[in-house]
PDB file of C-alpha atoms in Angstrom:
ATOM      1  CA  ASP A   1     198.891 -96.646  93.192  1.00  0.00           C
ATOM      2  CA  THR A   2     200.118 -95.913  96.512  1.00  0.00           C
ATOM      3  CA  GLU A   3     200.459 -92.032  96.227  1.00  0.00           C
ATOM      4  CA  VAL A   4     199.000 -89.172  97.915  1.00  0.00           C
ATOM      5  CA  THR A   5     199.135 -86.373  95.380  1.00  0.00           C
ATOM      6  CA  GLN A   6     199.261 -82.610  96.292  1.00  0.00           C
ATOM      7  CA  THR A   7     198.737 -79.438  94.595  1.00  0.00           C
ATOM      8  CA  PRO A   8     199.692 -76.821  94.014  1.00  0.00           C
ATOM      9  CA  LYS A   9     203.732 -77.614  95.285  1.00  0.00           C
ATOM     10  CA  HIS A  10     204.431 -73.965  95.834  1.00  0.00           C
ATOM     11  CA  LEU A  11     201.764 -71.380  96.598  1.00  0.00           C
ATOM     12  CA  VAL A  12     202.406 -67.432  97.011  1.00  0.00           C
ATOM     13  CA  MET A  13     199.702 -65.763  98.260  1.00  0.00           C
ATOM     14  CA  GLY A  14     198.388 -61.858  99.561  1.00  0.00           C
ATOM     15  CA  MET A  15     196.477 -61.637 103.082  1.00  0.00           C
ATOM     16  CA  THR A  16     193.387 -60.886 100.819  1.00  0.00           C
ATOM     17  CA  ASN A  17     193.500 -63.879  98.784  1.00  0.00           C
ATOM     18  CA  LYS A  18     191.129 -66.891  98.564  1.00  0.00           C
ATOM     19  CA  LYS A  19     193.092 -70.041  97.507  1.00  0.00           C
ATOM     20  CA  SER A  20     192.928 -74.110  98.024  1.00  0.00           C
ATOM     21  CA  LEU A  21     194.895 -76.748  98.147  1.00  0.00           C
ATOM     22  CA  LYS A  22     194.507 -79.925  96.862  1.00  0.00           C
ATOM     23  CA  CYS A  23     194.830 -83.504  98.046  1.00  0.00           C
ATOM     24  CA  GLU A  24     193.953 -86.849  96.190  1.00  0.00           C
ATOM     25  CA  GLN A  25     194.471 -90.406  96.947  1.00  0.00           C
ATOM     26  CA  HIS A  26     193.206 -93.469  95.290  1.00  0.00           C
ATOM     27  CA  MET A  27     194.223 -96.075  97.512  1.00  0.00           C
ATOM     28  CA  GLY A  28     190.812 -96.877  98.715  1.00  0.00           C
ATOM     29  CA  HIS A  29     191.871 -94.608 102.276  1.00  0.00           C
ATOM     30  CA  ARG A  30     189.023 -93.874 103.855  1.00  0.00           C
ATOM     31  CA  ALA A  31     190.708 -91.316 107.051  1.00  0.00           C
ATOM     32  CA  MET A  32     192.395 -88.132 105.732  1.00  0.00           C
ATOM     33  CA  TYR A  33     194.294 -85.484 107.335  1.00  0.00           C
ATOM     34  CA  TRP A  34     195.549 -82.251 107.170  1.00  0.00           C
ATOM     35  CA  TYR A  35     199.184 -81.370 108.881  1.00  0.00           C
ATOM     36  CA  LYS A  36     201.223 -77.882 109.264  1.00  0.00           C
ATOM     37  CA  GLN A  37     204.648 -78.107 109.235  1.00  0.00           C
ATOM     38  CA  LYS A  38     206.867 -74.904 110.084  1.00  0.00           C
ATOM     39  CA  ALA A  39     210.321 -75.121 109.367  1.00  0.00           C
ATOM     40  CA  LYS A  40     212.791 -77.079 111.314  1.00  0.00           C
ATOM     41  CA  LYS A  41     209.216 -78.310 113.694  1.00  0.00           C
ATOM     42  CA  PRO A  42     207.393 -81.794 113.351  1.00  0.00           C
ATOM     43  CA  PRO A  43     203.930 -81.665 111.602  1.00  0.00           C
ATOM     44  CA  GLU A  44     201.021 -80.445 113.609  1.00  0.00           C
ATOM     45  CA  LEU A  45     197.618 -82.233 113.316  1.00  0.00           C
ATOM     46  CA  MET A  46     194.915 -79.334 111.922  1.00  0.00           C
ATOM     47  CA  PHE A  47     191.936 -81.750 110.662  1.00  0.00           C
ATOM     48  CA  VAL A  48     190.710 -85.423 110.123  1.00  0.00           C
ATOM     49  CA  TYR A  49     188.172 -86.386 108.010  1.00  0.00           C
ATOM     50  CA  SER A  50     186.995 -90.203 108.425  1.00  0.00           C
ATOM     51  CA  TYR A  51     184.440 -91.742 105.920  1.00  0.00           C
ATOM     52  CA  GLU A  52     184.146 -88.150 104.632  1.00  0.00           C
ATOM     53  CA  LYS A  53     183.038 -86.420 107.998  1.00  0.00           C
ATOM     54  CA  LEU A  54     185.242 -84.200 110.122  1.00  0.00           C
ATOM     55  CA  SER A  55     186.070 -86.069 112.850  1.00  0.00           C
ATOM     56  CA  ILE A  56     189.088 -83.770 114.640  1.00  0.00           C
ATOM     57  CA  ASN A  57     189.354 -79.877 114.386  1.00  0.00           C
ATOM     58  CA  GLU A  58     192.406 -79.216 116.325  1.00  0.00           C
ATOM     59  CA  SER A  59     191.033 -75.465 117.348  1.00  0.00           C
ATOM     60  CA  VAL A  60     192.072 -74.483 113.404  1.00  0.00           C
ATOM     61  CA  PRO A  61     191.315 -70.767 112.877  1.00  0.00           C
ATOM     62  CA  SER A  62     188.483 -70.128 110.428  1.00  0.00           C
ATOM     63  CA  ARG A  63     190.601 -68.673 107.879  1.00  0.00           C
ATOM     64  CA  PHE A  64     191.413 -72.619 107.308  1.00  0.00           C
ATOM     65  CA  SER A  65     188.499 -74.353 106.140  1.00  0.00           C
ATOM     66  CA  PRO A  66     188.482 -78.143 104.994  1.00  0.00           C
ATOM     67  CA  GLU A  67     186.139 -79.556 102.998  1.00  0.00           C
ATOM     68  CA  CYS A  68     186.148 -83.793 101.757  1.00  0.00           C
ATOM     69  CA  PRO A  69     184.222 -83.849  98.749  1.00  0.00           C
ATOM     70  CA  ASN A  70     184.376 -87.574  98.254  1.00  0.00           C
ATOM     71  CA  SER A  71     186.658 -90.112  99.889  1.00  0.00           C
ATOM     72  CA  SER A  72     189.443 -89.639  97.373  1.00  0.00           C
ATOM     73  CA  LEU A  73     189.484 -86.001  97.634  1.00  0.00           C
ATOM     74  CA  LEU A  74     190.696 -83.593 100.317  1.00  0.00           C
ATOM     75  CA  ASN A  75     190.846 -79.871  99.937  1.00  0.00           C
ATOM     76  CA  LEU A  76     191.993 -77.175 102.241  1.00  0.00           C
ATOM     77  CA  HIS A  77     190.238 -73.612 101.719  1.00  0.00           C
ATOM     78  CA  LEU A  78     192.413 -70.595 102.271  1.00  0.00           C
ATOM     79  CA  HIS A  79     190.932 -67.163 103.075  1.00  0.00           C
ATOM     80  CA  ALA A  80     192.710 -64.130 104.823  1.00  0.00           C
ATOM     81  CA  LEU A  81     195.504 -65.779 106.254  1.00  0.00           C
ATOM     82  CA  GLN A  82     198.471 -64.027 107.865  1.00  0.00           C
ATOM     83  CA  PRO A  83     201.982 -63.887 107.336  1.00  0.00           C
ATOM     84  CA  GLU A  84     202.772 -66.625 110.524  1.00  0.00           C
ATOM     85  CA  ASP A  85     200.546 -68.975 108.106  1.00  0.00           C
ATOM     86  CA  SER A  86     203.249 -69.510 105.931  1.00  0.00           C
ATOM     87  CA  ALA A  87     204.319 -73.618 106.380  1.00  0.00           C
ATOM     88  CA  LEU A  88     204.483 -76.559 104.842  1.00  0.00           C
ATOM     89  CA  TYR A  89     200.992 -78.078 104.345  1.00  0.00           C
ATOM     90  CA  LEU A  90     200.788 -81.703 104.605  1.00  0.00           C
ATOM     91  CA  CYS A  91     198.043 -84.107 103.784  1.00  0.00           C
ATOM     92  CA  ALA A  92     197.864 -87.575 104.406  1.00  0.00           C
ATOM     93  CA  SER A  93     195.536 -90.906 104.552  1.00  0.00           C
ATOM     94  CA  SER A  94     195.230 -94.107 106.169  1.00  0.00           C
ATOM     95  CA  LEU A  95     192.820 -97.068 105.610  1.00  0.00           C
ATOM     96  CA  GLN A  96     190.199 -96.105 107.989  1.00  0.00           C
ATOM     97  CA  GLY A  97     192.067 -94.491 111.337  1.00  0.00           C
ATOM     98  CA  ALA A  98     194.489 -93.245 112.736  1.00  0.00           C
ATOM     99  CA  ASN A  99     196.103 -96.302 114.332  1.00  0.00           C
ATOM    100  CA  GLU A 100     197.136 -97.250 111.109  1.00  0.00           C
ATOM    101  CA  LYS A 101     199.829 -96.462 108.796  1.00  0.00           C
ATOM    102  CA  LEU A 102     199.762 -92.805 107.387  1.00  0.00           C
ATOM    103  CA  PHE A 103     200.752 -92.248 103.746  1.00  0.00           C
ATOM    104  CA  PHE A 104     201.649 -88.280 103.414  1.00  0.00           C
ATOM    105  CA  GLY A 105     201.963 -86.224 100.273  1.00  0.00           C
ATOM    106  CA  SER A 106     204.887 -84.157  99.653  1.00  0.00           C
ATOM    107  CA  GLY A 107     203.208 -81.130 100.759  1.00  0.00           C
ATOM    108  CA  THR A 108     202.313 -77.480  99.342  1.00  0.00           C
ATOM    109  CA  GLN A 109     204.947 -74.941 100.834  1.00  0.00           C
ATOM    110  CA  LEU A 110     202.624 -71.978 101.441  1.00  0.00           C
ATOM    111  CA  SER A 111     204.255 -68.245 101.729  1.00  0.00           C
ATOM    112  CA  VAL A 112     201.592 -65.570 102.631  1.00  0.00           C
ATOM    113  CA  LEU A 113     202.620 -62.157 101.685  1.00  0.00           C
TER     114      LEU A 113
ATOM    115  CA  GLY B   1     205.273 -82.942 120.432  1.00  0.00           C
ATOM    116  CA  GLU B   2     206.155 -82.706 124.371  1.00  0.00           C
ATOM    117  CA  ASP B   3     205.084 -86.114 124.567  1.00  0.00           C
ATOM    118  CA  VAL B   4     207.282 -87.378 122.499  1.00  0.00           C
ATOM    119  CA  GLU B   5     211.214 -86.426 122.697  1.00  0.00           C
ATOM    120  CA  GLN B   6     213.933 -86.999 120.379  1.00  0.00           C
ATOM    121  CA  SER B   7     217.886 -85.889 120.392  1.00  0.00           C
ATOM    122  CA  LEU B   8     217.766 -82.993 117.738  1.00  0.00           C
ATOM    123  CA  PHE B   9     220.988 -83.831 116.009  1.00  0.00           C
ATOM    124  CA  LEU B  10     223.223 -86.963 114.592  1.00  0.00           C
ATOM    125  CA  SER B  11     226.386 -87.044 112.700  1.00  0.00           C
ATOM    126  CA  VAL B  12     227.849 -90.217 111.587  1.00  0.00           C
ATOM    127  CA  ARG B  13     230.383 -91.443 108.872  1.00  0.00           C
ATOM    128  CA  GLU B  14     229.256 -93.451 105.826  1.00  0.00           C
ATOM    129  CA  GLY B  15     229.258 -97.262 106.528  1.00  0.00           C
ATOM    130  CA  ASP B  16     228.661 -96.737 110.341  1.00  0.00           C
ATOM    131  CA  SER B  17     225.272 -97.813 111.958  1.00  0.00           C
ATOM    132  CA  SER B  18     223.051 -95.069 113.434  1.00  0.00           C
ATOM    133  CA  VAL B  19     221.195 -94.850 116.246  1.00  0.00           C
ATOM    134  CA  ILE B  20     218.131 -92.662 116.838  1.00  0.00           C
ATOM    135  CA  ASN B  21     216.482 -92.410 119.958  1.00  0.00           C
ATOM    136  CA  CYS B  22     212.812 -91.336 121.112  1.00  0.00           C
ATOM    137  CA  THR B  23     211.171 -91.086 124.304  1.00  0.00           C
ATOM    138  CA  TYR B  24     207.374 -91.121 124.910  1.00  0.00           C
ATOM    139  CA  THR B  25     205.601 -90.526 128.262  1.00  0.00           C
ATOM    140  CA  ASP B  26     202.040 -92.386 127.463  1.00  0.00           C
ATOM    141  CA  SER B  27     202.014 -95.928 128.809  1.00  0.00           C
ATOM    142  CA  SER B  28     198.787 -96.338 126.605  1.00  0.00           C
ATOM    143  CA  SER B  29     200.653 -95.727 123.154  1.00  0.00           C
ATOM    144  CA  THR B  30     199.817 -98.290 121.052  1.00  0.00           C
ATOM    145  CA  TYR B  31     201.579 -97.824 118.054  1.00  0.00           C
ATOM    146  CA  LEU B  32     204.989 -96.479 117.349  1.00  0.00           C
ATOM    147  CA  TYR B  33     206.271 -95.352 113.924  1.00  0.00           C
ATOM    148  CA  TRP B  34     209.530 -94.205 112.118  1.00  0.00           C
ATOM    149  CA  TYR B  35     208.844 -91.413 109.439  1.00  0.00           C
ATOM    150  CA  LYS B  36     211.770 -90.049 107.363  1.00  0.00           C
ATOM    151  CA  GLN B  37     211.859 -86.225 106.017  1.00  0.00           C
ATOM    152  CA  GLU B  38     214.194 -85.522 103.141  1.00  0.00           C
ATOM    153  CA  PRO B  39     214.323 -81.566 102.396  1.00  0.00           C
ATOM    154  CA  GLY B  40     211.097 -79.687 100.963  1.00  0.00           C
ATOM    155  CA  ALA B  41     209.349 -83.165 101.066  1.00  0.00           C
ATOM    156  CA  GLY B  42     206.756 -85.249 102.656  1.00  0.00           C
ATOM    157  CA  LEU B  43     207.249 -87.564 105.076  1.00  0.00           C
ATOM    158  CA  GLN B  44     207.919 -91.327 104.375  1.00  0.00           C
ATOM    159  CA  LEU B  45     206.820 -94.551 106.420  1.00  0.00           C
ATOM    160  CA  LEU B  46     210.151 -96.504 107.285  1.00  0.00           C
ATOM    161  CA  THR B  47     209.038 -98.993 109.907  1.00  0.00           C
ATOM    162  CA  TYR B  48     206.767 -99.163 112.827  1.00  0.00           C
ATOM    163  CA  ILE B  49     206.113-101.486 115.814  1.00  0.00           C
ATOM    164  CA  PHE B  50     203.237-102.416 117.687  1.00  0.00           C
ATOM    165  CA  SER B  51     203.436-101.675 121.511  1.00  0.00           C
ATOM    166  CA  ASN B  52     203.008-105.754 122.158  1.00  0.00           C
ATOM    167  CA  MET B  53     206.529-106.311 120.244  1.00  0.00           C
ATOM    168  CA  ASP B  54     210.054-105.685 121.554  1.00  0.00           C
ATOM    169  CA  MET B  55     211.770-105.581 118.227  1.00  0.00           C
ATOM    170  CA  LYS B  56     211.607-105.280 114.386  1.00  0.00           C
ATOM    171  CA  GLN B  57     213.766-106.348 111.744  1.00  0.00           C
ATOM    172  CA  ASP B  58     213.377-104.825 108.331  1.00  0.00           C
ATOM    173  CA  GLN B  59     216.485-104.841 106.005  1.00  0.00           C
ATOM    174  CA  ARG B  60     218.704-102.143 106.983  1.00  0.00           C
ATOM    175  CA  LEU B  61     216.577-101.019 109.533  1.00  0.00           C
ATOM    176  CA  THR B  62     215.848-102.149 113.310  1.00  0.00           C
ATOM    177  CA  VAL B  63     213.236-100.781 115.929  1.00  0.00           C
ATOM    178  CA  LEU B  64     214.030-101.654 119.452  1.00  0.00           C
ATOM    179  CA  LEU B  65     211.231-101.050 122.142  1.00  0.00           C
ATOM    180  CA  ASN B  66     211.618-100.876 125.740  1.00  0.00           C
ATOM    181  CA  LYS B  67     208.332-100.557 127.343  1.00  0.00           C
ATOM    182  CA  LYS B  68     209.419-100.127 130.949  1.00  0.00           C
ATOM    183  CA  ASP B  69     211.561 -97.312 129.947  1.00  0.00           C
ATOM    184  CA  LYS B  70     209.265 -96.145 127.302  1.00  0.00           C
ATOM    185  CA  HIS B  71     211.993 -95.773 124.904  1.00  0.00           C
ATOM    186  CA  LEU B  72     212.245 -96.451 120.985  1.00  0.00           C
ATOM    187  CA  SER B  73     215.315 -96.652 119.082  1.00  0.00           C
ATOM    188  CA  LEU B  74     215.824 -96.815 115.210  1.00  0.00           C
ATOM    189  CA  ARG B  75     218.901 -98.442 113.794  1.00  0.00           C
ATOM    190  CA  ILE B  76     220.047 -97.783 110.111  1.00  0.00           C
ATOM    191  CA  ALA B  77     223.079-100.369 109.661  1.00  0.00           C
ATOM    192  CA  ASP B  78     225.925 -99.079 107.274  1.00  0.00           C
ATOM    193  CA  THR B  79     224.519 -95.744 106.802  1.00  0.00           C
ATOM    194  CA  GLN B  80     224.479 -94.204 103.411  1.00  0.00           C
ATOM    195  CA  THR B  81     224.771 -90.358 102.289  1.00  0.00           C
ATOM    196  CA  GLY B  82     221.193 -91.143 101.445  1.00  0.00           C
ATOM    197  CA  ASP B  83     219.916 -91.571 104.412  1.00  0.00           C
ATOM    198  CA  SER B  84     220.762 -87.862 105.551  1.00  0.00           C
ATOM    199  CA  ALA B  85     217.593 -86.884 106.513  1.00  0.00           C
ATOM    200  CA  ILE B  86     214.961 -85.339 109.671  1.00  0.00           C
ATOM    201  CA  TYR B  87     213.590 -88.828 111.007  1.00  0.00           C
ATOM    202  CA  PHE B  88     210.469 -88.526 113.361  1.00  0.00           C
ATOM    203  CA  CYS B  89     209.388 -91.199 115.732  1.00  0.00           C
ATOM    204  CA  ALA B  90     205.496 -91.014 116.218  1.00  0.00           C
ATOM    205  CA  GLU B  91     202.819 -92.419 118.255  1.00  0.00           C
ATOM    206  CA  THR B  92     199.043 -93.416 118.465  1.00  0.00           C
ATOM    207  CA  LYS B  93     196.912 -94.677 120.858  1.00  0.00           C
ATOM    208  CA  ASP B  94     193.692 -96.633 121.022  1.00  0.00           C
ATOM    209  CA  THR B  95     191.613 -94.626 123.315  1.00  0.00           C
ATOM    210  CA  GLY B  96     191.364 -90.866 123.219  1.00  0.00           C
ATOM    211  CA  ARG B  97     192.788 -88.633 120.750  1.00  0.00           C
ATOM    212  CA  ARG B  98     193.139 -91.160 117.735  1.00  0.00           C
ATOM    213  CA  ALA B  99     195.735 -89.248 115.596  1.00  0.00           C
ATOM    214  CA  LEU B 100     199.641 -89.277 115.314  1.00  0.00           C
ATOM    215  CA  THR B 101     201.357 -87.339 117.765  1.00  0.00           C
ATOM    216  CA  PHE B 102     205.239 -86.885 116.252  1.00  0.00           C
ATOM    217  CA  GLY B 103     208.382 -86.482 117.950  1.00  0.00           C
ATOM    218  CA  SER B 104     210.452 -83.168 117.343  1.00  0.00           C
ATOM    219  CA  GLY B 105     212.739 -84.826 114.899  1.00  0.00           C
ATOM    220  CA  THR B 106     216.090 -86.165 114.825  1.00  0.00           C
ATOM    221  CA  ARG B 107     218.539 -84.703 111.956  1.00  0.00           C
ATOM    222  CA  LEU B 108     220.704 -87.101 110.548  1.00  0.00           C
ATOM    223  CA  GLN B 109     224.008 -86.074 109.035  1.00  0.00           C
ATOM    224  CA  VAL B 110     225.929 -88.741 107.299  1.00  0.00           C
ATOM    225  CA  GLN B 111     229.982 -87.584 106.382  1.00  0.00           C
ATOM    226  CA  PRO B 112     231.365 -89.498 103.471  1.00  0.00           C
TER     227      PRO B 112
END
């Protein structure tokens, strides 16, 4: 299994909703990442988990809350989002750290109304 | 990312070679990657090169690295319509912020 699986593929939510994005990999990777990608822009790093501990938070607003329950799962909890948070949210994993190949999921396309 | 720059658009005819260029500013970059993104999809790692290498070839893909000029290129031989996508170069470093920094992406359009 060489896949990173993200669910849901599409999500529409209101500004008062609470939702979660999920990411799963079974490659034995110990580093997992959340990226945000706006249309026609490169992905921007949000969070990095290394061995289930948060190692990088790129000054992301607290309305985004990451969680790594175990080495195979990564969640992104969303609460009180703004319309400008609408984007493609990409999860990625690598064997141990960033100096290795990242494998990306296909993303969750999020629309905030 | 402002540390990694790419031209925005490239159009080629099917069967021709495509060359996508990337420049980076940080000489401590140690790993350089090329990713492909098709519409509505995630990023697919195409190939990568370590900074102590000058060239790497993988089937139709050739990566050239000029460390002096901090210039990276991706050559796709015999370009096909299925190669139409956005191509991102990306770098990581051994020190400091150990995460991928992406270039702005080059949209490759292959005309039949």
